[in-house]
Short mmCIF file of C-alpha atoms in Angstrom, two decimals:
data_model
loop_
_atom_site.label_atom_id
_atom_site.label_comp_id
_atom_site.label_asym_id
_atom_site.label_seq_id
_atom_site.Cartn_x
_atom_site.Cartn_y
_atom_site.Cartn_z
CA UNK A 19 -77.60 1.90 -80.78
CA UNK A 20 -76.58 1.83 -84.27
CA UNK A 21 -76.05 -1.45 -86.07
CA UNK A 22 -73.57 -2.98 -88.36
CA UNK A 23 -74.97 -5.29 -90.80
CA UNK A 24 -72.85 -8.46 -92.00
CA UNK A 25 -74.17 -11.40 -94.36
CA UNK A 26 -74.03 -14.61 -93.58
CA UNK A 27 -74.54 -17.72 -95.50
CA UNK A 28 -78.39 -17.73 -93.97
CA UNK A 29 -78.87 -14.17 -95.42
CA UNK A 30 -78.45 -11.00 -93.33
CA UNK A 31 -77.84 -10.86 -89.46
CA UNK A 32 -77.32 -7.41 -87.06
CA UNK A 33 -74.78 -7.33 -85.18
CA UNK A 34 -73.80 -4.22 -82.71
CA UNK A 35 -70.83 -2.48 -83.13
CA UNK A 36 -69.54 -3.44 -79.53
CA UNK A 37 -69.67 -7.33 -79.88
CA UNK A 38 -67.98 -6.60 -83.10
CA UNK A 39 -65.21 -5.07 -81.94
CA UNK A 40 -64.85 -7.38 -78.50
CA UNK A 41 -64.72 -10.31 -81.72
CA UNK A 42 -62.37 -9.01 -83.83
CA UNK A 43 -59.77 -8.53 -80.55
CA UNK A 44 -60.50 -11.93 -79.79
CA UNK A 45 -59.08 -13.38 -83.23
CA UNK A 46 -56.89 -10.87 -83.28
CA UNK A 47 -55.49 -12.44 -79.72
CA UNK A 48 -55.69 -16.09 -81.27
CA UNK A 49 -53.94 -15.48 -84.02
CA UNK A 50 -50.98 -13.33 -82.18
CA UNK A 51 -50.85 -16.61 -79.90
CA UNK A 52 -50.58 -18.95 -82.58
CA UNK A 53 -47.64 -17.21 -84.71
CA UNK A 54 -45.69 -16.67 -81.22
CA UNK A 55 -45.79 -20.34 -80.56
CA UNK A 56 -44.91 -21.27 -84.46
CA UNK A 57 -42.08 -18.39 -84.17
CA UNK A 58 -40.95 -20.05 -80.73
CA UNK A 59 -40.55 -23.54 -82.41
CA UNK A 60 -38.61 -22.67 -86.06
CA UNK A 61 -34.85 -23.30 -85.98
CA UNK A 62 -33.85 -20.43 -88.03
CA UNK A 63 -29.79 -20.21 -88.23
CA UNK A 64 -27.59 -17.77 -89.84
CA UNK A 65 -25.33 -17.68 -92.98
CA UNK A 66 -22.62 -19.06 -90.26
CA UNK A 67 -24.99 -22.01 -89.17
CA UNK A 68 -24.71 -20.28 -85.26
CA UNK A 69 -28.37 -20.43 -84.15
CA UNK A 70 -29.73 -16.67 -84.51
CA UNK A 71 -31.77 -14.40 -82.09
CA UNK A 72 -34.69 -16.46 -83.12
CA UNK A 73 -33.41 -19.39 -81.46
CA UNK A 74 -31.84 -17.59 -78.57
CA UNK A 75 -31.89 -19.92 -74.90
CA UNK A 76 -34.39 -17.10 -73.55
CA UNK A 77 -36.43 -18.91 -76.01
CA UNK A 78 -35.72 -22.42 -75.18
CA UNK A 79 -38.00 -24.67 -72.59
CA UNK A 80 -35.70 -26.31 -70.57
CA UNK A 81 -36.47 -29.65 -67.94
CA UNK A 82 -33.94 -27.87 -65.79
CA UNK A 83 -30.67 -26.59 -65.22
CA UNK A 84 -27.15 -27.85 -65.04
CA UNK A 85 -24.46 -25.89 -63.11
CA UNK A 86 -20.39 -25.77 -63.97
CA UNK A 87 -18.45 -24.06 -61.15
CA UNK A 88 -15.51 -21.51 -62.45
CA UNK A 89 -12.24 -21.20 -60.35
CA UNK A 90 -10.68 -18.48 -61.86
CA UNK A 91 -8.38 -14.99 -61.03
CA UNK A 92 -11.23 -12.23 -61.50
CA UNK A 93 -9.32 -10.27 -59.66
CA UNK A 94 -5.47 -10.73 -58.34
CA UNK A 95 -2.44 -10.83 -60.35
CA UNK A 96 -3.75 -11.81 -64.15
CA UNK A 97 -7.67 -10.77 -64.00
CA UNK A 98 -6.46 -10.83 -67.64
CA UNK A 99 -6.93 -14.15 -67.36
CA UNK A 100 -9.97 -14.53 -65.59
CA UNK A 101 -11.66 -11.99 -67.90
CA UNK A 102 -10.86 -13.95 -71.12
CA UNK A 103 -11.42 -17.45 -69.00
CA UNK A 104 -15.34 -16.03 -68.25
CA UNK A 105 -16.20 -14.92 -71.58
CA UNK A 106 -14.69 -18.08 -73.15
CA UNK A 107 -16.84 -20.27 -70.63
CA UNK A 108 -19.75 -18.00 -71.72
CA UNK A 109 -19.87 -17.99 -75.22
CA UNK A 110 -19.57 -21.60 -74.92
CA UNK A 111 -22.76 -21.86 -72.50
CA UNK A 112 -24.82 -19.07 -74.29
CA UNK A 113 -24.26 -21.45 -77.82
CA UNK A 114 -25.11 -24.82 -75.79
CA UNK A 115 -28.11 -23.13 -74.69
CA UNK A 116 -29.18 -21.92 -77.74
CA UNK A 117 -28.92 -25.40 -79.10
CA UNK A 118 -31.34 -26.88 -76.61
CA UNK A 119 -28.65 -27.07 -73.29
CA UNK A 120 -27.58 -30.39 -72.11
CA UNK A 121 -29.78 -33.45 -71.70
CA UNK A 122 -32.76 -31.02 -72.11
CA UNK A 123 -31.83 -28.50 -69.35
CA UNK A 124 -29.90 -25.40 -69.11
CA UNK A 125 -26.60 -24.86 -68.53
CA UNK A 126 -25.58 -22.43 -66.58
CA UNK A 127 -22.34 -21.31 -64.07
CA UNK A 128 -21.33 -20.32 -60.78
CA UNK A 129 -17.84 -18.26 -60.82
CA UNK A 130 -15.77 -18.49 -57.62
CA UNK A 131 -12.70 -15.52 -57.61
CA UNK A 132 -9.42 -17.47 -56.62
CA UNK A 133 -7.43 -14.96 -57.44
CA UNK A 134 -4.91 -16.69 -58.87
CA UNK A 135 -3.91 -17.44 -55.58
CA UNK A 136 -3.21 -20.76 -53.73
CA UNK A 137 -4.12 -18.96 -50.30
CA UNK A 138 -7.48 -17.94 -51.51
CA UNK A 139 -8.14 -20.89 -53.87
CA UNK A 140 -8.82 -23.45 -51.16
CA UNK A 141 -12.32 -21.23 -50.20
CA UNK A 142 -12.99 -20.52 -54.00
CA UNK A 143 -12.94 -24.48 -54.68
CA UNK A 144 -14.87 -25.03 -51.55
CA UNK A 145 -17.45 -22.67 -52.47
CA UNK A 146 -18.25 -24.30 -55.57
CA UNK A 147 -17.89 -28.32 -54.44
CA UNK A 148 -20.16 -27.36 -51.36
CA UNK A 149 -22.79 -26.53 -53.80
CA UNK A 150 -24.35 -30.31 -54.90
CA UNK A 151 -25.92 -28.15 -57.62
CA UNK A 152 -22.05 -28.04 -59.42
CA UNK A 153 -21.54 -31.44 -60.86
CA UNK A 154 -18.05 -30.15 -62.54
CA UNK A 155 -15.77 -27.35 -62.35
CA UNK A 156 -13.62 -25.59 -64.66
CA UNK A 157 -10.37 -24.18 -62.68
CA UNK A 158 -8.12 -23.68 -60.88
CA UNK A 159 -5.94 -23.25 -63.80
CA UNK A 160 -2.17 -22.26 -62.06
CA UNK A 161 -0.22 -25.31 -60.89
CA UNK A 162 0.11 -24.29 -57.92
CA UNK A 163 -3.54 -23.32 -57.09
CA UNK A 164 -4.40 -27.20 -58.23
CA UNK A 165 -1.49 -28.27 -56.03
CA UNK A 166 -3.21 -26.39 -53.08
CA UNK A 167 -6.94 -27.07 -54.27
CA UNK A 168 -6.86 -31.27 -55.22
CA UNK A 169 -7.36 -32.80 -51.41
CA UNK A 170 -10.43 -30.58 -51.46
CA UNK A 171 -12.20 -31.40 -54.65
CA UNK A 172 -11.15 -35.42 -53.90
CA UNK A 173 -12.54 -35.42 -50.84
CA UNK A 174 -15.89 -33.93 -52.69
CA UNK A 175 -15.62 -36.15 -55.68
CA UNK A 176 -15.84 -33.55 -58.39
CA UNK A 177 -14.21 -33.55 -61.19
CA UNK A 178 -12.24 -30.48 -62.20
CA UNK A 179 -10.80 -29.43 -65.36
CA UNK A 180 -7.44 -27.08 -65.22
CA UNK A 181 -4.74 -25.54 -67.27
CA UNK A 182 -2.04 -26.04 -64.83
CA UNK A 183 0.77 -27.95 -66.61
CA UNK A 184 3.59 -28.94 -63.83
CA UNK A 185 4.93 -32.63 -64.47
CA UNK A 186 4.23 -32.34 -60.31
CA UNK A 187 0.59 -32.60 -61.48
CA UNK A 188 1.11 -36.19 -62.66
CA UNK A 189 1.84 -37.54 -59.23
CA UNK A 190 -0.77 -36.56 -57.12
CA UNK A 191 -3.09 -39.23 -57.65
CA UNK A 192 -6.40 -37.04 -57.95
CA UNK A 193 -8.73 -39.26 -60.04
CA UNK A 194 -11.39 -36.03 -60.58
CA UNK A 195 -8.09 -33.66 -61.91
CA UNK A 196 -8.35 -33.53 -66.05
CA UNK A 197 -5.53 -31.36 -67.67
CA UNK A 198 -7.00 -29.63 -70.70
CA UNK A 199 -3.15 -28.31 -71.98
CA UNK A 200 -0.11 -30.10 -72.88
CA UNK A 201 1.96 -30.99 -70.09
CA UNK A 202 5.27 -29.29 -69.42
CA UNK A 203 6.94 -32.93 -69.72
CA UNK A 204 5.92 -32.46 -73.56
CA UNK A 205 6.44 -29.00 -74.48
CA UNK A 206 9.54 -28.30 -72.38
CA UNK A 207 10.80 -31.02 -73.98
CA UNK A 208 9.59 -29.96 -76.97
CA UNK A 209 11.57 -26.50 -76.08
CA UNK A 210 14.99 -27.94 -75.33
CA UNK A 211 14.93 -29.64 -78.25
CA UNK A 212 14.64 -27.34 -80.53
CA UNK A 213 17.13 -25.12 -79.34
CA UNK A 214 19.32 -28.11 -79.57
CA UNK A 215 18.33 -29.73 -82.93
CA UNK A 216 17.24 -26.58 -85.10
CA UNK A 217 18.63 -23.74 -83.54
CA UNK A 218 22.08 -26.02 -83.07
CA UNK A 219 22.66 -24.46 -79.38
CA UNK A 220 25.93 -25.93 -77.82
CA UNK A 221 25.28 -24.21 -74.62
CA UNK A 222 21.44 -23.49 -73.25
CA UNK A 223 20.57 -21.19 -70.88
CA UNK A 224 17.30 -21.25 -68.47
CA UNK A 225 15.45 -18.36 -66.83
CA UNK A 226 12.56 -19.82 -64.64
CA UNK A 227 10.15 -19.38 -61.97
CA UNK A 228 10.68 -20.73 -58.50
CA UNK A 229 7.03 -21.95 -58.35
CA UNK A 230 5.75 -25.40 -59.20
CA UNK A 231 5.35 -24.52 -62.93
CA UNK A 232 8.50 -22.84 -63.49
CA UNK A 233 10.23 -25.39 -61.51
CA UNK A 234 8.40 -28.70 -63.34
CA UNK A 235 9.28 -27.14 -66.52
CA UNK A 236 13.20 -26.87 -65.57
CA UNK A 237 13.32 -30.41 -64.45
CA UNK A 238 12.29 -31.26 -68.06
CA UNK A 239 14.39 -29.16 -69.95
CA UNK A 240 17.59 -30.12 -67.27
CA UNK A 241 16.80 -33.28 -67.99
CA UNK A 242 16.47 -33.45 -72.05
CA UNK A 243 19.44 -31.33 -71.88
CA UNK A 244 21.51 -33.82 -70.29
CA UNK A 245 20.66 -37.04 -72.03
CA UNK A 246 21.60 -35.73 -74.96
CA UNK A 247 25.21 -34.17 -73.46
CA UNK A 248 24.48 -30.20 -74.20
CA UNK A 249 25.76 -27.88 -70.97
CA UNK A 250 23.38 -25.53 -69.37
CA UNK A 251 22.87 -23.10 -66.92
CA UNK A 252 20.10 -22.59 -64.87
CA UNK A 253 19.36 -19.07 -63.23
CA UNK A 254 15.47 -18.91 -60.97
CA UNK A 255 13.29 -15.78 -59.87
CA UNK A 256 10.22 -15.47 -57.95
CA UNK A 257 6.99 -14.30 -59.18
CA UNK A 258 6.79 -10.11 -58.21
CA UNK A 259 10.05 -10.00 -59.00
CA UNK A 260 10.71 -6.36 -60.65
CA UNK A 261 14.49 -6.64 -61.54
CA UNK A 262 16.44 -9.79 -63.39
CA UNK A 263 19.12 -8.06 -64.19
CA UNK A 264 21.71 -9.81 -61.61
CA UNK A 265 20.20 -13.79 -63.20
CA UNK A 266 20.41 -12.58 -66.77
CA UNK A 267 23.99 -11.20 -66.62
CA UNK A 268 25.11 -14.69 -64.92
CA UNK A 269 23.42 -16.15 -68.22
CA UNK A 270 25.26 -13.44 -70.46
CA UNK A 271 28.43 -14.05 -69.05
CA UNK A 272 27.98 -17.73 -69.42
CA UNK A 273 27.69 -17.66 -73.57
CA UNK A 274 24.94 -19.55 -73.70
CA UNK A 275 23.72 -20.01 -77.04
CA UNK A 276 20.22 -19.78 -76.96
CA UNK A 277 17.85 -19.26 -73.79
CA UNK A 278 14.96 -21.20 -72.28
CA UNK A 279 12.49 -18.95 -70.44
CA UNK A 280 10.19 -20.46 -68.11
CA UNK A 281 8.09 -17.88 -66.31
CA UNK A 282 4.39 -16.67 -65.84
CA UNK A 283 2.59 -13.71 -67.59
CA UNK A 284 4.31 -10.83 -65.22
CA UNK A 285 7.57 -11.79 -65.21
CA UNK A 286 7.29 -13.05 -69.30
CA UNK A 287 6.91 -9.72 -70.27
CA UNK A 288 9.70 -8.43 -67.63
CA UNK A 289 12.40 -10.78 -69.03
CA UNK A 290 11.78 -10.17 -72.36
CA UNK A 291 11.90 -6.10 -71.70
CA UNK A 292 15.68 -7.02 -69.67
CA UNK A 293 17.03 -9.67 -71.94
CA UNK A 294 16.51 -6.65 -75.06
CA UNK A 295 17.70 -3.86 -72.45
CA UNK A 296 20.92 -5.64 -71.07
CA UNK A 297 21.51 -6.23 -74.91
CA UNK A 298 21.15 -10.89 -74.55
CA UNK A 299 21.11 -10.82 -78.01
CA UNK A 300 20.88 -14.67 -78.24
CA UNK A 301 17.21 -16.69 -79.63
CA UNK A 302 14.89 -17.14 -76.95
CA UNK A 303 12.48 -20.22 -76.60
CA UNK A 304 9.59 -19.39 -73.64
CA UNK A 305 6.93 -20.88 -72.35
CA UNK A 306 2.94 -19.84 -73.62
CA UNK A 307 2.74 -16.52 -71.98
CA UNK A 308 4.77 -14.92 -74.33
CA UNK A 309 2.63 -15.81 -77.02
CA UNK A 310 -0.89 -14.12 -75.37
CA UNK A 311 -1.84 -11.02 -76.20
CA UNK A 312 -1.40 -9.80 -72.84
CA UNK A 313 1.41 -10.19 -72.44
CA UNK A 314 2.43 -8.93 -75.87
CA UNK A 315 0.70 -5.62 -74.99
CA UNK A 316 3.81 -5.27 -72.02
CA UNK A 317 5.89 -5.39 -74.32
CA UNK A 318 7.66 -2.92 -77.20
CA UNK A 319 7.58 -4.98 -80.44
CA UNK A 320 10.94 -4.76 -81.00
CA UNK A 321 12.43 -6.19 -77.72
CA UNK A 322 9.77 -9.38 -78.55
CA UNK A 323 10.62 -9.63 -81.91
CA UNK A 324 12.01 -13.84 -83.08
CA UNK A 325 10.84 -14.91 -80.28
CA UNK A 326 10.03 -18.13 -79.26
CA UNK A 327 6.97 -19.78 -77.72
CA UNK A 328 5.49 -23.12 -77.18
CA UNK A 329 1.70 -23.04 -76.63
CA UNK A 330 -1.47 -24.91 -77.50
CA UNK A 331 -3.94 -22.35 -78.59
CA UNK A 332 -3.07 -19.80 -80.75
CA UNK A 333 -5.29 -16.95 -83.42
CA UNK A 334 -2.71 -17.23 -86.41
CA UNK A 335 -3.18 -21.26 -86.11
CA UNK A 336 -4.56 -20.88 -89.43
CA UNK A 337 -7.10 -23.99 -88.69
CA UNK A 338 -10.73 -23.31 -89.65
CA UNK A 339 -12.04 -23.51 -86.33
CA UNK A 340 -9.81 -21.45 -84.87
CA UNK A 341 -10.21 -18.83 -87.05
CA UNK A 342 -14.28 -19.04 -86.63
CA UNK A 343 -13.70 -19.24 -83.46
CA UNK A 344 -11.68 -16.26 -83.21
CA UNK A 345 -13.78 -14.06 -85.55
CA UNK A 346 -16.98 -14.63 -83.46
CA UNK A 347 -15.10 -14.12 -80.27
CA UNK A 348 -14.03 -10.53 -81.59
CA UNK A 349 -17.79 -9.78 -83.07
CA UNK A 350 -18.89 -10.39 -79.19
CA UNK A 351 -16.64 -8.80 -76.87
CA UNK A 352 -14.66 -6.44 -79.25
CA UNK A 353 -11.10 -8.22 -78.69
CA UNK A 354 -9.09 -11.28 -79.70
CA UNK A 355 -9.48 -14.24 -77.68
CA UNK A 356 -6.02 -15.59 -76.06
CA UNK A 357 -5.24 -19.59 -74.82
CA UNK A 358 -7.83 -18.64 -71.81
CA UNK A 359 -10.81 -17.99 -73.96
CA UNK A 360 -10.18 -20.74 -76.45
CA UNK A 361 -9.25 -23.43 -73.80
CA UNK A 362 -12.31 -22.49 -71.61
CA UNK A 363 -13.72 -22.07 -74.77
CA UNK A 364 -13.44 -25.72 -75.81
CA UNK A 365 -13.27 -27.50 -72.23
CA UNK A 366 -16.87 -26.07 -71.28
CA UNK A 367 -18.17 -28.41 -74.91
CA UNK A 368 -15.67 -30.72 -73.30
CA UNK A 369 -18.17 -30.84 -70.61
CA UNK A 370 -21.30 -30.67 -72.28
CA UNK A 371 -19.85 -34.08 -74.18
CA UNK A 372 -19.33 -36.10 -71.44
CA UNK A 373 -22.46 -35.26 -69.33
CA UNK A 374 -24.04 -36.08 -72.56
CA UNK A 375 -22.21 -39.26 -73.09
CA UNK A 376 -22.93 -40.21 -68.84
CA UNK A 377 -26.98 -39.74 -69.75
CA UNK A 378 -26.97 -37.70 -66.63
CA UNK A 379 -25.57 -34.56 -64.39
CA UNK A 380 -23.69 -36.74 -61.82
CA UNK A 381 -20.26 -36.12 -60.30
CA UNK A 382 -19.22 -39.72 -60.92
CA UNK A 383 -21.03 -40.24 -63.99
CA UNK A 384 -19.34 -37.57 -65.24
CA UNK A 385 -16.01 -38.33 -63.74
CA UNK A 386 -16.49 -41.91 -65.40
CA UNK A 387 -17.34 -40.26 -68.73
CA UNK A 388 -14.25 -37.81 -68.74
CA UNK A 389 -11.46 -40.55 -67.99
CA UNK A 390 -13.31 -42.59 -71.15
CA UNK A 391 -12.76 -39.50 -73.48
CA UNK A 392 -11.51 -40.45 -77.38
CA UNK A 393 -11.45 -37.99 -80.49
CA UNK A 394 -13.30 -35.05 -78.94
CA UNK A 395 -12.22 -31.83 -81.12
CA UNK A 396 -11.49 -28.79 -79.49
CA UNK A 397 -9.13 -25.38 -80.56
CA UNK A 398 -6.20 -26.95 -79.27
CA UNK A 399 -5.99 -30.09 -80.48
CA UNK A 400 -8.12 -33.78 -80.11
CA UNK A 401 -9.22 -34.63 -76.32
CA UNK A 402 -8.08 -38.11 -75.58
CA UNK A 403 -7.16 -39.07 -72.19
CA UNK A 404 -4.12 -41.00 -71.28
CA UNK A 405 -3.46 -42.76 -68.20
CA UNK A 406 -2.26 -39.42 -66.33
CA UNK A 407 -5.88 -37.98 -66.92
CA UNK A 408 -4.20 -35.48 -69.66
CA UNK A 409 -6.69 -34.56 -72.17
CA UNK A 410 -4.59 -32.47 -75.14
CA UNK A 411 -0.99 -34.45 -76.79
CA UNK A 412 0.14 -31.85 -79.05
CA UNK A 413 1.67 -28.38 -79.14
CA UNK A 414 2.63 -25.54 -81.54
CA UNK A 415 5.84 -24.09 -82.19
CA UNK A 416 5.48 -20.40 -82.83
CA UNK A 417 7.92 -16.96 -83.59
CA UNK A 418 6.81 -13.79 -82.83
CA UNK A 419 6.93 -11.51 -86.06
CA UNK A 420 5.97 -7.60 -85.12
CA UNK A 421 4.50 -8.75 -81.98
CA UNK A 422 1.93 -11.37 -83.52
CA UNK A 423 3.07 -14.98 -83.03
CA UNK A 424 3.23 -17.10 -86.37
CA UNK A 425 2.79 -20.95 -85.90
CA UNK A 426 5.92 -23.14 -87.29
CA UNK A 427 5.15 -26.50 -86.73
CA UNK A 428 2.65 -28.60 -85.10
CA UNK A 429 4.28 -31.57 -82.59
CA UNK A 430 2.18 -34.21 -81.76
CA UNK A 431 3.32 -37.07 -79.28
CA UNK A 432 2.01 -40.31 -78.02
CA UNK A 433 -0.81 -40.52 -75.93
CA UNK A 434 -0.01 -42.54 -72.87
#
């Protein structure tokens, strides 16, 4: 066998070629294992400060995971919505992760499809409060679906977090319901008053939706309407509905002045395509559909155009946030993020917070912590809750100019 000789500090020692190599693969191996577990431990960021690959939640140790429950239409009549609600929810989680998770241990979800539908929601919500792993749960977000869904999650003691906005909302005594968005007792106020005091309507007209948030948001702008003396007339639909042209030529024929529209996504873009086609011709104030891009994409620009809309969450608000927000939204999935993707966006940190602030993943404890929430930021606004467990106290004010909606004015009220 031929021999390799080395020196040493003793003077010259043979070593075979073999045991050489089977050394040099061993330090090879130690050193490999000691720059992987250096590499795994930096907290290397980018330009952004967003933690990079580097520091990705593959990469994290975690004690653990804790599990949010999604109620949300993947499928049904907006999967829009559910779509942009899901990849809001999972930025959120993936960049909570990367951070180190919550209280040391993962987050992670379990998505229940409600369809957007109160007859199915009662199974999604059961699904996920049957699970003692799901110690919150973001959803159901319609009205409604909440109306249909709150005996269930009360009787299981976990606290939910929803979009739905009905004044109804407010009198169903659910302790676990949070609202993450305005109510409609604030921005359908805030609706029928503008068309009173800026756009100096002597006559309103209202297009709504028979269903609890149409209706709730009616009630409000009736009753605004009335205290301070201005006329109205008040002209429903269902939801499916595919022709308004019988309740928009009673509103027509009325001379309103301006019109109210209080609808859902569907029938949004369907009375802004009639109001343009039977020739309305009057300013019209809706509700937050009108202002998502989803909705926009139903419609022709110029049958939109000086509209309207009262929402919370909105990509022209030109706060930096949002627009970091919405920027990293479009690097990851290739589209612009709507109120669904910022709200679940925001309400899933909303989350993180308050387990954080319990010291543990506990229904109650985190219950407790929710109803105790003061100056948490989010995209649409500061979360502070009030004594109707409503989290968010302002709203924007925004016209649509060639089909992209351009905030006014910000309207903040009292918290309660």
């Amino acid at each position: 066998m031929k021999k390799v000789e080395t020196m040493s500090a003793h003077g010259a020692t043979t070593i075979s070629k073999s045991w050489f190599r089977k050394i040099t693969a061993l330090v090879m191996a130690l050193c490999l294992t000691f720059s992987y577990g250096c590499a795994g431990n930096s907290q290397s960021s980018d330009a952004s400060g967003s933690p990079s690959a580097a520091n990705s939640a593959a990469e994290q140790k975690f004690d653990g995971k804790i599990t949010i429950g999604v109620s949300a239409g993947i499928t049904g009549s907006i999967p829009m919505a559910g779509e942009r609600t899901l990849q809001g929810v999972k930025m959120a989680v993936e960049e909570i992760n990367a951070k180190g998770g919550v209280l040391g241990k993962e987050l992670v979800i379990e998505v229940a499809d409600d369809q957007s539908n109160q007859s199915v929601v009662i199974n999604a919500v059961n699904k996920l409060a049957s699970n003692p792993d799901v110690v919150a749960i973001i959803g159901p977000h319609l009205s409604g679906s909440v109306m249909a869904a709150s005996d269930t999650l009360k009787k299981a003691k976990v606290p939910f977090l929803s979009q739905g906005t009905s004044p109804k909302l407010r009198k169903i005594g659910n302790e676990y319901l949070f609202k993450i968005r305005p109510c409609d007792a604030i921005s359908a106020e805030v609706a029928a008053k503008y068309a009173v005091e800026d756009l100096g309507a002597k006559k309103v007209g209202i297009s709504y939706n028979n269903n609890d948030f149409g209706v709730g948001g009616k009630g409000v702008i009736e009753e605004y309407l009335t205290k301070v003396g201005v006329p109205f007339v008040s002209e429903g639909h269902n939801s499916g509905d595919k022709d308004l042209t019988g309740q928009i030529m009673k509103l027509k024929n009325e001379n309103v002045d301006a019109v109210i529209s209080w609808t859902d996504d569907a029938e949004s873009a369907l009375t802004a395509r009639q109001f343009y086609e039977l020739n309305l011709n009057k300013p019209v104030i809706t509700s937050t559909a009108t202002s998502t891009q989803q909705v926009l994409d139903l419609i022709d620009e110029k049958a939109v155009e000086g509209f309207y809309s009262v929402c919370d969450f909105v990509i022209t608000d030109p706060s930096a946030e949002v627009q970091d927000f919405a920027k990293r939204f479009k690097e990851k999935y290739g589209i612009a993020p709507d109120q669904y993707a910022g709200n679940n966006y925001s309400v899933t940190y909303l989350i993180a917070d308050a387990i954080t602030r319990a010291g543990k993943a506990d229904r109650e404890a985190i219950r407790e912590a929710l109803a105790s929430t003061k100056g948490v930021s989010g995209l649409s606004g500061t979360y502070t809750n009030d004594s109707n467990n409503e989290l968010i106290h302002e709203c924007k004010l925004v016209q649509i100019k060639s089909k992209v909606p351009q905030v006014i004015k910000t309207i903040s009220v009292d918290v309660k």
